[in-house]
């Protein structure tokens, strides 16, 4: 090995057309063998080759290859085994990439490293005969290259699977120069491939249909023939292929020659769209610019239901806020969060900005005591209304209905409600350390509120005294409207201000919501 010079072999894999169903499996147990690996994957289809990569000393490197005869079976194996347990380890299964594709995608620096000359310990060779003798001896002693070395993935170690061939010449400089020229040619090919593509206007013509759930085994010609026989003439059929693996993504585009064929395709039954066992789903192709714009609109969509407030005050196990919280309280909080998730699936439900709900109330807590509690942590004019919910069918010895141990507190401003929640929620110094207050923003039903408002309006209309005071009430309404507008502006400013004070919150405070 001392008198030898190596170059990385740069040739296309053998039988490339038959290797479309080849998979690479990483993170394999070091105790596995070819039989176990084949048995694990054979349930997805027929296998004709299994290889495990090994180091020069014969030890496994945790990587191997499985060759399926049918590419669709290989796709099924990826879906069912990647990320799953095998021999006590979570394996990663992916398509094997031919070495020439791997080298084309990599950067110029990496390609230069692959074909760089090992110059250390090179001694002059006197004649061609000596070279051939050395080569013949080494070929007898060394193991022949394996087909598995022609396949790589981006995460596979190159030194474990690269195949090297001997360099037979005395003119080293000329051959190195030729290798450098090949690199320059490859760079020009890559730069040409990366040029800006021609912008198509097919979508605007309304003749292009996008298909989902296309079978992985379908190619362009087969899809074009299938669509043409059923719906009419087409310009082209293009199966979407992954650029790296060259395998189908399960989607395709078809451009028809006339609109009647498009209508026939869009109105066809599922039976007419079944190809190779997969029922394709057609829809009109959308221009990329329109698609990007729709994505942007979704991003800037306004939260009209105040859903961000649902996270305010949530206590997560294992955090500082959960220290000292009883099991009873944590279970109750979990039940409430699950209930919120179910209720908010109804689009008519929203989170009120100015109304709180408080659980774990003591049985003797009434409206006045509760109002005093919230006033203590805000200011005297902050609370608008307090209602402790009671069971009217059950009363105590004094004839007072028994408390349901939860209540609603309505505030004039959102800032006061937020301040009260962060001060009282999960506070161990209020009520009982084993039964702390659970405070959250109330969830309201928009339809119920609208019905209530209609009843109020109807009551006003039927009230003769209200009609006499209509002139006075209009003036009051204008004042109230102005007052509400000012309050809304204050609320917006106070919300922004409250976000800046989150660092000053006590340790028992849970999650702080961000709009």
CSV table of C-alpha atoms in Angstrom, one decimal:
chain,number,residue,atom,x,y,z
A,1,UNK,CA,0.0,0.0,0.0
A,2,UNK,CA,3.0,2.3,0.4
A,3,UNK,CA,3.7,2.7,-3.3
A,4,UNK,CA,0.1,3.1,-4.4
A,5,UNK,CA,-1.9,6.1,-5.4
A,6,UNK,CA,-5.7,6.1,-5.2
A,7,UNK,CA,-8.5,8.0,-6.9
A,8,UNK,CA,-12.1,7.8,-5.9
A,9,UNK,CA,-14.1,5.8,-8.4
A,10,UNK,CA,-16.6,8.0,-10.3
A,11,UNK,CA,-18.8,5.7,-12.3
A,12,UNK,CA,-22.5,5.1,-12.5
A,13,UNK,CA,-24.0,2.3,-10.4
A,14,UNK,CA,-24.6,-1.0,-12.1
A,15,UNK,CA,-28.1,-1.9,-13.1
A,16,UNK,CA,-29.4,1.5,-12.2
A,17,UNK,CA,-32.8,0.8,-13.6
A,18,UNK,CA,-33.3,-2.1,-11.3
A,19,UNK,CA,-32.2,-0.2,-8.2
A,20,UNK,CA,-35.2,2.1,-7.8
A,21,UNK,CA,-36.4,0.0,-4.9
A,22,UNK,CA,-33.2,0.1,-3.0
A,23,UNK,CA,-33.4,1.4,0.6
A,24,UNK,CA,-30.7,2.4,3.1
A,25,UNK,CA,-31.2,1.6,6.8
A,26,UNK,CA,-29.3,3.5,9.4
A,27,UNK,CA,-28.9,3.2,13.2
A,28,UNK,CA,-29.0,-0.6,13.0
A,29,UNK,CA,-28.0,-2.7,16.0
A,30,UNK,CA,-24.4,-3.9,15.8
A,31,UNK,CA,-25.5,-7.4,16.6
A,32,UNK,CA,-27.8,-7.8,13.7
A,33,UNK,CA,-27.1,-9.9,10.5
A,34,UNK,CA,-28.4,-10.1,7.0
A,35,UNK,CA,-30.9,-12.8,7.7
A,36,UNK,CA,-32.6,-10.8,10.5
A,37,UNK,CA,-32.7,-7.7,8.4
A,38,UNK,CA,-34.2,-9.6,5.5
A,39,UNK,CA,-36.8,-11.2,7.7
A,40,UNK,CA,-37.8,-7.8,9.1
A,41,UNK,CA,-38.4,-6.3,5.7
A,42,UNK,CA,-39.6,-9.3,3.7
A,43,UNK,CA,-43.2,-8.9,4.9
A,44,UNK,CA,-43.5,-5.8,2.7
A,45,UNK,CA,-42.5,-7.5,-0.5
A,46,UNK,CA,-39.9,-9.7,-2.3
A,47,UNK,CA,-36.3,-8.9,-1.6
A,48,UNK,CA,-33.4,-9.9,-3.8
A,49,UNK,CA,-30.4,-8.3,-2.0
A,50,UNK,CA,-29.4,-7.4,1.6
A,51,UNK,CA,-26.1,-5.8,2.5
A,52,UNK,CA,-24.6,-4.7,5.8
A,53,UNK,CA,-21.7,-2.2,5.7
A,54,UNK,CA,-18.6,-3.2,7.6
A,55,UNK,CA,-15.3,-1.6,8.6
A,56,UNK,CA,-12.0,-3.0,7.3
A,57,UNK,CA,-11.7,-5.1,10.6
A,58,UNK,CA,-15.1,-6.7,9.9
A,59,UNK,CA,-17.1,-4.7,12.5
A,60,UNK,CA,-20.6,-3.4,11.6
A,61,UNK,CA,-21.0,0.4,11.3
A,62,UNK,CA,-24.8,0.3,11.9
A,63,UNK,CA,-25.8,0.8,8.3
A,64,UNK,CA,-27.2,-1.5,5.6
A,65,UNK,CA,-29.0,-1.8,2.3
A,66,UNK,CA,-32.2,-3.7,1.3
A,67,UNK,CA,-33.1,-4.2,-2.4
A,68,UNK,CA,-36.8,-4.7,-3.2
A,69,UNK,CA,-37.9,-6.0,-6.6
A,70,UNK,CA,-41.0,-3.7,-6.7
A,71,UNK,CA,-40.4,0.0,-5.9
A,72,UNK,CA,-43.9,0.4,-4.4
A,73,UNK,CA,-43.1,-2.3,-1.8
A,74,UNK,CA,-40.0,-0.3,-0.9
A,75,UNK,CA,-42.2,2.8,-0.4
A,76,UNK,CA,-44.5,0.8,1.9
A,77,UNK,CA,-41.5,-0.4,3.9
A,78,UNK,CA,-40.3,3.2,4.5
A,79,UNK,CA,-43.8,4.3,5.7
A,80,UNK,CA,-44.1,1.4,8.2
A,81,UNK,CA,-40.5,0.9,9.5
A,82,UNK,CA,-38.8,4.3,9.5
A,83,UNK,CA,-38.5,5.6,13.1
A,84,UNK,CA,-39.7,2.2,14.5
A,85,UNK,CA,-37.9,-0.2,16.8
A,86,UNK,CA,-35.7,-2.9,15.4
A,87,UNK,CA,-33.5,-4.9,17.7
A,88,UNK,CA,-33.9,-2.3,20.5
A,89,UNK,CA,-32.9,0.7,18.3
A,90,UNK,CA,-35.0,3.2,16.4
A,91,UNK,CA,-33.9,2.7,12.7
A,92,UNK,CA,-34.0,5.3,10.0
A,93,UNK,CA,-35.2,4.0,6.6
A,94,UNK,CA,-34.8,6.1,3.4
A,95,UNK,CA,-34.3,5.7,-0.3
A,96,UNK,CA,-30.7,4.9,-1.3
A,97,UNK,CA,-29.2,7.5,-3.6
A,98,UNK,CA,-26.9,6.5,-6.5
A,99,UNK,CA,-23.3,7.7,-6.0
A,100,UNK,CA,-23.3,9.8,-9.1
A,101,UNK,CA,-26.4,11.7,-7.9
A,102,UNK,CA,-24.8,12.1,-4.5
A,103,UNK,CA,-21.7,13.7,-6.0
A,104,UNK,CA,-23.7,16.0,-8.3
A,105,UNK,CA,-25.7,17.5,-5.4
A,106,UNK,CA,-22.7,18.1,-3.1
A,107,UNK,CA,-20.6,21.2,-3.2
A,108,UNK,CA,-17.5,21.7,-5.2
A,109,UNK,CA,-15.3,21.4,-2.1
A,110,UNK,CA,-16.7,18.0,-1.2
A,111,UNK,CA,-16.2,16.8,-4.8
A,112,UNK,CA,-12.6,17.9,-4.8
A,113,UNK,CA,-12.1,16.0,-1.5
A,114,UNK,CA,-13.6,12.8,-3.1
A,115,UNK,CA,-11.0,12.8,-5.9
A,116,UNK,CA,-8.0,14.3,-4.2
A,117,UNK,CA,-4.6,12.6,-4.4
A,118,UNK,CA,-3.1,10.9,-1.4
A,119,UNK,CA,0.5,12.2,-1.7
A,120,UNK,CA,2.0,10.9,1.5
A,121,UNK,CA,4.6,8.2,1.5
A,122,UNK,CA,4.8,8.0,-2.4
A,123,UNK,CA,8.0,6.7,-3.7
A,124,UNK,CA,9.2,6.8,-7.3
A,125,UNK,CA,8.3,3.7,-9.4
A,126,UNK,CA,11.0,2.8,-12.0
A,127,UNK,CA,9.0,1.1,-14.7
A,128,UNK,CA,5.6,0.0,-15.8
A,129,UNK,CA,6.4,-3.7,-15.0
A,130,UNK,CA,6.8,-2.9,-11.3
A,131,UNK,CA,3.4,-1.2,-11.3
A,132,UNK,CA,1.7,-4.2,-12.7
A,133,UNK,CA,3.3,-6.6,-10.3
A,134,UNK,CA,2.2,-4.5,-7.3
A,135,UNK,CA,-1.3,-4.3,-8.8
A,136,UNK,CA,-1.6,-8.0,-9.4
A,137,UNK,CA,-0.5,-8.8,-5.8
A,138,UNK,CA,-2.9,-6.3,-4.3
A,139,UNK,CA,-5.8,-7.6,-6.4
A,140,UNK,CA,-5.3,-11.1,-5.2
A,141,UNK,CA,-5.1,-10.0,-1.5
A,142,UNK,CA,-7.9,-7.4,-1.5
A,143,UNK,CA,-11.6,-8.1,-1.5
A,144,UNK,CA,-13.4,-7.2,-4.7
A,145,UNK,CA,-15.6,-4.1,-4.6
A,146,UNK,CA,-19.2,-4.7,-3.6
A,147,UNK,CA,-22.3,-3.2,-5.3
A,148,UNK,CA,-23.4,-1.7,-2.1
A,149,UNK,CA,-20.5,0.8,-2.3
A,150,UNK,CA,-22.1,2.5,-5.3
A,151,UNK,CA,-25.0,3.8,-3.2
A,152,UNK,CA,-24.8,6.6,-0.7
A,153,UNK,CA,-27.0,8.9,1.3
A,154,UNK,CA,-26.2,12.4,2.5
A,155,UNK,CA,-25.8,11.1,6.1
A,156,UNK,CA,-23.7,8.0,5.2
A,157,UNK,CA,-19.9,8.2,6.0
A,158,UNK,CA,-18.0,8.4,2.7
A,159,UNK,CA,-15.0,6.6,4.1
A,160,UNK,CA,-17.1,3.5,5.0
A,161,UNK,CA,-18.5,2.9,1.5
A,162,UNK,CA,-16.3,4.7,-1.1
A,163,UNK,CA,-14.7,2.3,-3.6
A,164,UNK,CA,-11.2,3.1,-4.8
A,165,UNK,CA,-9.4,2.0,-8.0
A,166,UNK,CA,-5.7,1.9,-8.6
A,167,UNK,CA,-4.0,4.6,-10.6
A,168,UNK,CA,-1.8,3.1,-13.3
A,169,UNK,CA,0.5,5.7,-14.8
A,170,UNK,CA,3.9,7.4,-14.2
A,171,UNK,CA,2.6,10.8,-15.4
A,172,UNK,CA,0.8,11.9,-12.2
A,173,UNK,CA,0.5,15.6,-13.0
A,174,UNK,CA,-1.3,15.1,-16.3
A,175,UNK,CA,-3.9,12.8,-14.8
A,176,UNK,CA,-4.5,15.2,-11.9
A,177,UNK,CA,-5.0,18.0,-14.4
A,178,UNK,CA,-7.6,15.9,-16.3
A,179,UNK,CA,-9.5,15.2,-13.0
A,180,UNK,CA,-9.6,19.0,-12.3
A,181,UNK,CA,-10.9,19.7,-15.8
A,182,UNK,CA,-13.7,17.1,-15.2
A,183,UNK,CA,-14.7,19.0,-12.0
A,184,UNK,CA,-14.9,22.2,-14.0
A,185,UNK,CA,-17.1,20.5,-16.5
A,186,UNK,CA,-19.4,19.2,-13.8
A,187,UNK,CA,-19.6,22.6,-12.2
A,188,UNK,CA,-20.8,24.1,-15.6
A,189,UNK,CA,-23.5,21.4,-15.8
A,190,UNK,CA,-24.7,22.1,-12.3
A,191,UNK,CA,-24.7,25.9,-12.9
A,192,UNK,CA,-26.7,25.4,-16.1
A,193,UNK,CA,-29.2,23.2,-14.3
A,194,UNK,CA,-29.7,25.8,-11.6
A,195,UNK,CA,-30.6,28.6,-14.1
A,196,UNK,CA,-34.0,30.2,-13.7
A,197,UNK,CA,-36.7,28.0,-15.2
A,198,UNK,CA,-39.2,29.2,-17.9
A,199,UNK,CA,-42.3,30.6,-16.3
A,200,UNK,CA,-45.4,28.7,-17.4
A,201,UNK,CA,-48.8,30.2,-17.9
A,202,UNK,CA,-50.7,26.8,-18.0
A,203,UNK,CA,-52.6,27.5,-14.8
A,204,UNK,CA,-54.1,30.7,-16.1
A,205,UNK,CA,-55.6,28.9,-19.1
A,206,UNK,CA,-57.8,26.8,-16.9
A,207,UNK,CA,-56.8,23.5,-18.5
A,208,UNK,CA,-54.4,22.1,-15.9
A,209,UNK,CA,-55.6,19.7,-13.2
A,210,UNK,CA,-53.6,18.7,-10.1
A,211,UNK,CA,-53.9,15.1,-8.9
A,212,UNK,CA,-53.3,13.9,-5.4
A,213,UNK,CA,-53.0,10.3,-4.1
A,214,UNK,CA,-51.3,9.1,-7.3
A,215,UNK,CA,-49.8,5.6,-7.1
A,216,UNK,CA,-46.0,5.7,-6.5
A,217,UNK,CA,-45.5,3.2,-9.3
A,218,UNK,CA,-47.2,5.4,-12.0
A,219,UNK,CA,-45.0,7.2,-14.5
A,220,UNK,CA,-45.7,10.0,-17.0
A,221,UNK,CA,-46.6,7.9,-20.0
A,222,UNK,CA,-48.9,5.6,-18.0
A,223,UNK,CA,-50.7,8.5,-16.4
A,224,UNK,CA,-51.1,10.3,-19.8
A,225,UNK,CA,-52.5,7.2,-21.4
A,226,UNK,CA,-54.9,6.6,-18.5
A,227,UNK,CA,-56.3,10.1,-18.5
A,228,UNK,CA,-56.5,10.3,-22.3
A,229,UNK,CA,-58.6,7.2,-22.6
A,230,UNK,CA,-61.1,8.4,-20.1
A,231,UNK,CA,-61.4,12.2,-20.4
A,232,UNK,CA,-59.9,13.3,-23.7
A,233,UNK,CA,-56.7,14.5,-25.4
A,234,UNK,CA,-54.0,16.0,-23.2
A,235,UNK,CA,-50.9,18.1,-23.8
A,236,UNK,CA,-48.8,16.4,-21.1
A,237,UNK,CA,-49.0,14.4,-17.9
A,238,UNK,CA,-46.2,15.1,-15.3
A,239,UNK,CA,-45.7,13.1,-12.2
A,240,UNK,CA,-44.1,15.2,-9.4
A,241,UNK,CA,-40.7,13.6,-8.5
A,242,UNK,CA,-38.4,14.2,-5.6
A,243,UNK,CA,-35.3,15.9,-7.0
A,244,UNK,CA,-32.9,14.0,-4.8
A,245,UNK,CA,-34.3,10.5,-4.8
A,246,UNK,CA,-36.1,10.6,-8.2
A,247,UNK,CA,-39.1,8.8,-6.7
A,248,UNK,CA,-42.7,9.9,-7.1
A,249,UNK,CA,-44.2,12.3,-4.5
A,250,UNK,CA,-47.7,10.8,-5.1
A,251,UNK,CA,-48.9,13.9,-7.0
A,252,UNK,CA,-49.1,14.9,-10.6
A,253,UNK,CA,-50.2,17.7,-13.1
A,254,UNK,CA,-52.1,17.0,-16.3
A,255,UNK,CA,-52.9,19.7,-18.9
A,256,UNK,CA,-55.9,18.9,-21.2
A,257,UNK,CA,-56.4,20.3,-24.7
A,258,UNK,CA,-59.9,21.6,-24.1
A,259,UNK,CA,-62.1,22.6,-21.2
A,260,UNK,CA,-64.7,19.9,-21.8
A,261,UNK,CA,-62.1,17.3,-20.9
A,262,UNK,CA,-61.3,19.2,-17.7
A,263,UNK,CA,-65.0,19.3,-16.7
A,264,UNK,CA,-65.3,15.6,-17.4
A,265,UNK,CA,-62.3,14.9,-15.2
A,266,UNK,CA,-63.5,17.1,-12.3
A,267,UNK,CA,-67.0,15.6,-12.3
A,268,UNK,CA,-65.9,11.9,-12.7
A,269,UNK,CA,-66.6,9.3,-10.1
A,270,UNK,CA,-63.9,7.7,-7.8
A,271,UNK,CA,-64.1,4.5,-9.8
A,272,UNK,CA,-63.1,6.3,-13.0
A,273,UNK,CA,-60.0,7.8,-11.2
A,274,UNK,CA,-58.6,4.5,-9.8
A,275,UNK,CA,-55.2,3.7,-11.2
A,276,UNK,CA,-53.0,0.9,-9.9
A,277,UNK,CA,-55.2,0.5,-6.8
A,278,UNK,CA,-55.1,4.2,-5.8
A,279,UNK,CA,-58.1,6.6,-6.2
A,280,UNK,CA,-56.7,9.9,-7.5
A,281,UNK,CA,-58.2,13.2,-6.2
A,282,UNK,CA,-58.4,15.9,-8.9
A,283,UNK,CA,-58.5,19.6,-8.3
A,284,UNK,CA,-57.9,22.7,-10.4
A,285,UNK,CA,-54.2,23.7,-10.4
A,286,UNK,CA,-53.5,27.0,-8.5
A,287,UNK,CA,-51.0,29.5,-9.6
A,288,UNK,CA,-48.0,29.6,-7.2
A,289,UNK,CA,-48.3,33.3,-6.6
A,290,UNK,CA,-51.9,32.9,-5.6
A,291,UNK,CA,-51.0,30.0,-3.3
A,292,UNK,CA,-48.3,32.0,-1.6
A,293,UNK,CA,-50.7,34.9,-1.1
A,294,UNK,CA,-53.3,32.6,0.5
A,295,UNK,CA,-50.6,31.3,2.9
A,296,UNK,CA,-49.7,34.9,3.8
A,297,UNK,CA,-53.4,35.7,4.4
A,298,UNK,CA,-53.7,32.8,6.8
A,299,UNK,CA,-50.6,34.0,8.7
A,300,UNK,CA,-51.9,37.5,9.3
A,301,UNK,CA,-55.5,36.3,10.1
A,302,UNK,CA,-56.8,38.1,13.1
A,303,UNK,CA,-57.8,36.1,16.2
A,304,UNK,CA,-61.4,37.3,16.6
A,305,UNK,CA,-62.1,34.7,19.3
A,306,UNK,CA,-59.2,35.8,21.6
A,307,UNK,CA,-58.0,32.2,21.7
A,308,UNK,CA,-54.5,33.3,22.8
A,309,UNK,CA,-56.0,34.1,26.2
A,310,UNK,CA,-56.8,30.5,26.8
A,311,UNK,CA,-53.2,29.8,27.7
A,312,UNK,CA,-53.1,32.5,30.4
A,313,UNK,CA,-52.6,31.0,33.8
A,314,UNK,CA,-52.1,27.4,32.7
A,315,UNK,CA,-49.9,25.5,35.2
A,316,UNK,CA,-47.6,22.9,33.6
A,317,UNK,CA,-46.3,20.0,35.8
A,318,UNK,CA,-42.6,20.2,36.5
A,319,UNK,CA,-42.4,24.0,36.3
A,320,UNK,CA,-41.7,26.4,39.1
A,321,UNK,CA,-45.4,27.4,39.2
A,322,UNK,CA,-46.4,23.8,39.9
A,323,UNK,CA,-44.3,23.6,43.1
A,324,UNK,CA,-46.5,22.7,46.1
A,325,UNK,CA,-49.7,22.3,44.0
A,326,UNK,CA,-51.8,19.4,45.3
A,327,UNK,CA,-52.7,16.4,43.2
A,328,UNK,CA,-56.4,17.4,43.4
A,329,UNK,CA,-55.7,20.8,41.9
A,330,UNK,CA,-53.5,19.5,39.1
A,331,UNK,CA,-56.2,16.9,38.2
A,332,UNK,CA,-58.9,19.6,38.2
A,333,UNK,CA,-56.8,21.9,36.0
A,334,UNK,CA,-56.3,19.1,33.6
A,335,UNK,CA,-60.0,18.4,33.4
A,336,UNK,CA,-60.7,22.1,32.8
A,337,UNK,CA,-58.1,22.3,30.0
A,338,UNK,CA,-59.6,19.2,28.3
A,339,UNK,CA,-63.1,20.8,28.6
A,340,UNK,CA,-61.9,24.0,27.0
A,341,UNK,CA,-60.4,22.2,24.1
A,342,UNK,CA,-63.7,20.5,23.3
A,343,UNK,CA,-65.9,23.6,23.8
A,344,UNK,CA,-63.7,25.8,21.6
A,345,UNK,CA,-64.2,23.5,18.6
A,346,UNK,CA,-67.5,25.2,18.3
A,347,UNK,CA,-66.8,28.4,16.3
A,348,UNK,CA,-69.5,30.3,18.2
A,349,UNK,CA,-67.6,30.0,21.4
A,350,UNK,CA,-65.0,32.7,22.2
A,351,UNK,CA,-62.8,33.8,25.1
A,352,UNK,CA,-64.1,36.9,26.9
A,353,UNK,CA,-61.5,39.6,27.5
A,354,UNK,CA,-63.1,41.3,30.5
A,355,UNK,CA,-64.7,38.3,32.3
A,356,UNK,CA,-63.0,35.8,34.6
A,357,UNK,CA,-64.1,32.4,36.0
A,358,UNK,CA,-62.7,31.3,39.4
A,359,UNK,CA,-62.9,27.7,40.7
A,360,UNK,CA,-62.1,26.1,44.2
A,361,UNK,CA,-64.1,28.7,46.1
A,362,UNK,CA,-64.7,28.1,49.8
A,363,UNK,CA,-68.3,27.1,50.6
A,364,UNK,CA,-68.8,30.3,52.7
A,365,UNK,CA,-67.6,32.7,50.0
A,366,UNK,CA,-70.3,35.1,48.8
A,367,UNK,CA,-70.5,37.9,46.2
A,368,UNK,CA,-69.3,40.7,48.6
A,369,UNK,CA,-66.3,38.7,49.9
A,370,UNK,CA,-65.2,37.7,46.4
A,371,UNK,CA,-65.6,41.3,45.1
A,372,UNK,CA,-63.4,42.6,48.0
A,373,UNK,CA,-60.8,39.9,47.2
A,374,UNK,CA,-60.5,41.0,43.5
A,375,UNK,CA,-60.7,44.7,44.5
A,376,UNK,CA,-57.7,44.1,46.8
A,377,UNK,CA,-55.5,43.1,43.8
A,378,UNK,CA,-56.8,45.7,41.4
A,379,UNK,CA,-58.5,48.9,42.4
A,380,UNK,CA,-61.9,49.9,43.9
A,381,UNK,CA,-63.6,50.7,40.6
A,382,UNK,CA,-62.2,47.8,38.6
A,383,UNK,CA,-64.9,45.1,39.2
A,384,UNK,CA,-68.2,45.6,37.4
A,385,UNK,CA,-70.1,42.5,38.6
A,386,UNK,CA,-69.5,39.3,40.7
A,387,UNK,CA,-71.8,36.3,40.6
A,388,UNK,CA,-71.2,33.2,42.8
A,389,UNK,CA,-72.9,30.3,41.2
A,390,UNK,CA,-75.3,28.4,43.5
A,391,UNK,CA,-77.4,25.2,43.5
A,392,UNK,CA,-81.0,26.5,43.9
A,393,UNK,CA,-82.3,23.0,44.6
A,394,UNK,CA,-80.1,22.6,47.7
A,395,UNK,CA,-80.0,25.1,50.6
A,396,UNK,CA,-78.1,25.3,53.9
A,397,UNK,CA,-79.8,25.5,57.4
A,398,UNK,CA,-80.2,29.3,56.9
A,399,UNK,CA,-82.1,28.8,53.6
A,400,UNK,CA,-79.2,30.0,51.4
A,401,UNK,CA,-78.6,28.0,48.3
A,402,UNK,CA,-75.4,26.0,48.5
A,403,UNK,CA,-72.4,27.3,46.5
A,404,UNK,CA,-71.2,25.4,43.5
A,405,UNK,CA,-67.7,26.6,44.4
A,406,UNK,CA,-67.1,28.7,41.2
A,407,UNK,CA,-68.0,32.2,40.2
A,408,UNK,CA,-67.8,34.8,37.4
A,409,UNK,CA,-66.2,38.2,37.8
A,410,UNK,CA,-66.7,40.9,35.2
A,411,UNK,CA,-64.3,43.9,34.9
A,412,UNK,CA,-64.5,47.2,33.2
A,413,UNK,CA,-61.1,46.9,31.5
A,414,UNK,CA,-59.1,44.0,30.2
A,415,UNK,CA,-56.0,45.2,32.0
A,416,UNK,CA,-57.6,44.9,35.4
A,417,UNK,CA,-58.9,41.4,34.5
A,418,UNK,CA,-55.4,40.3,33.5
A,419,UNK,CA,-53.8,41.8,36.6
A,420,UNK,CA,-56.3,40.0,38.8
A,421,UNK,CA,-55.8,36.7,37.1
A,422,UNK,CA,-52.0,36.8,37.5
A,423,UNK,CA,-52.2,37.9,41.1
A,424,UNK,CA,-54.9,35.4,42.4
A,425,UNK,CA,-54.5,32.4,40.2
A,426,UNK,CA,-52.6,29.5,42.0
A,427,UNK,CA,-51.8,31.9,44.9
A,428,UNK,CA,-51.0,29.7,47.9
A,429,UNK,CA,-51.8,32.5,50.3
A,430,UNK,CA,-55.4,32.7,49.3
A,431,UNK,CA,-58.1,30.2,50.5
A,432,UNK,CA,-55.9,27.1,51.2
A,433,UNK,CA,-52.5,25.9,50.1
A,434,UNK,CA,-53.9,22.5,49.2
A,435,UNK,CA,-56.9,24.0,47.4
A,436,UNK,CA,-55.6,27.1,45.5
A,437,UNK,CA,-57.8,29.4,43.4
A,438,UNK,CA,-58.0,28.4,39.7
A,439,UNK,CA,-58.6,31.5,37.6
A,440,UNK,CA,-59.0,31.8,33.9
A,441,UNK,CA,-60.7,33.9,31.2
A,442,UNK,CA,-64.3,32.9,30.8
A,443,UNK,CA,-65.5,31.1,27.6
A,444,UNK,CA,-68.7,32.6,26.2
A,445,UNK,CA,-71.3,31.6,23.6
A,446,UNK,CA,-71.8,34.3,20.9
A,447,UNK,CA,-75.3,33.0,20.1
A,448,UNK,CA,-76.4,33.2,23.7
A,449,UNK,CA,-75.1,36.8,24.1
A,450,UNK,CA,-76.9,37.8,20.8
A,451,UNK,CA,-80.2,36.3,22.0
A,452,UNK,CA,-79.8,38.2,25.3
A,453,UNK,CA,-79.2,41.4,23.5
A,454,UNK,CA,-82.3,40.9,21.3
A,455,UNK,CA,-84.4,40.3,24.5
A,456,UNK,CA,-83.1,43.6,25.9
A,457,UNK,CA,-84.0,45.5,22.7
A,458,UNK,CA,-87.4,43.9,22.6
A,459,UNK,CA,-88.0,44.9,26.2
A,460,UNK,CA,-87.0,48.4,25.5
A,461,UNK,CA,-89.4,48.6,22.5
A,462,UNK,CA,-92.3,47.3,24.5
A,463,UNK,CA,-91.7,49.7,27.4
A,464,UNK,CA,-93.7,52.9,27.0
A,465,UNK,CA,-91.5,54.8,29.4
A,466,UNK,CA,-88.5,54.0,27.2
A,467,UNK,CA,-90.1,55.6,24.1
A,468,UNK,CA,-90.7,58.9,26.0
A,469,UNK,CA,-87.0,59.0,27.0
A,470,UNK,CA,-85.7,58.1,23.6
A,471,UNK,CA,-84.3,61.6,23.0
A,472,UNK,CA,-82.5,61.5,26.3
A,473,UNK,CA,-81.3,57.9,25.8
A,474,UNK,CA,-79.7,58.8,22.4
A,475,UNK,CA,-77.5,61.4,24.1
A,476,UNK,CA,-76.6,58.8,26.7
A,477,UNK,CA,-75.8,56.2,24.1
A,478,UNK,CA,-73.5,58.7,22.3
A,479,UNK,CA,-71.7,59.3,25.5
A,480,UNK,CA,-71.5,55.6,26.2
A,481,UNK,CA,-70.2,54.9,22.7
A,482,UNK,CA,-67.4,57.5,23.2
A,483,UNK,CA,-66.6,56.0,26.6
A,484,UNK,CA,-66.4,52.5,25.2
A,485,UNK,CA,-64.1,53.7,22.4
A,486,UNK,CA,-61.8,55.3,24.9
A,487,UNK,CA,-61.9,52.1,27.0
A,488,UNK,CA,-61.0,50.0,23.9
A,489,UNK,CA,-58.0,52.2,23.2
A,490,UNK,CA,-56.9,51.9,26.8
A,491,UNK,CA,-57.3,48.2,26.6
A,492,UNK,CA,-55.1,47.9,23.6
A,493,UNK,CA,-52.5,50.0,25.2
A,494,UNK,CA,-52.8,48.2,28.5
A,495,UNK,CA,-52.4,44.8,26.8
A,496,UNK,CA,-49.2,45.9,25.2
A,497,UNK,CA,-48.1,47.3,28.6
A,498,UNK,CA,-49.0,44.1,30.5
A,499,UNK,CA,-46.7,42.0,28.2
A,500,UNK,CA,-43.7,44.1,29.3
A,501,UNK,CA,-44.3,43.3,33.0
A,502,UNK,CA,-44.3,39.5,32.7
A,503,UNK,CA,-40.8,39.4,34.2
A,504,UNK,CA,-42.1,40.9,37.5
A,505,UNK,CA,-44.7,38.2,38.0
A,506,UNK,CA,-44.6,36.0,41.1
A,507,UNK,CA,-43.3,32.5,40.9
A,508,UNK,CA,-46.7,30.8,41.2
A,509,UNK,CA,-48.0,32.5,38.1
A,510,UNK,CA,-48.5,30.1,35.2
A,511,UNK,CA,-48.1,30.6,31.4
A,512,UNK,CA,-48.5,34.2,30.2
A,513,UNK,CA,-50.4,34.5,26.9
A,514,UNK,CA,-49.0,36.3,23.9
A,515,UNK,CA,-51.3,37.7,21.3
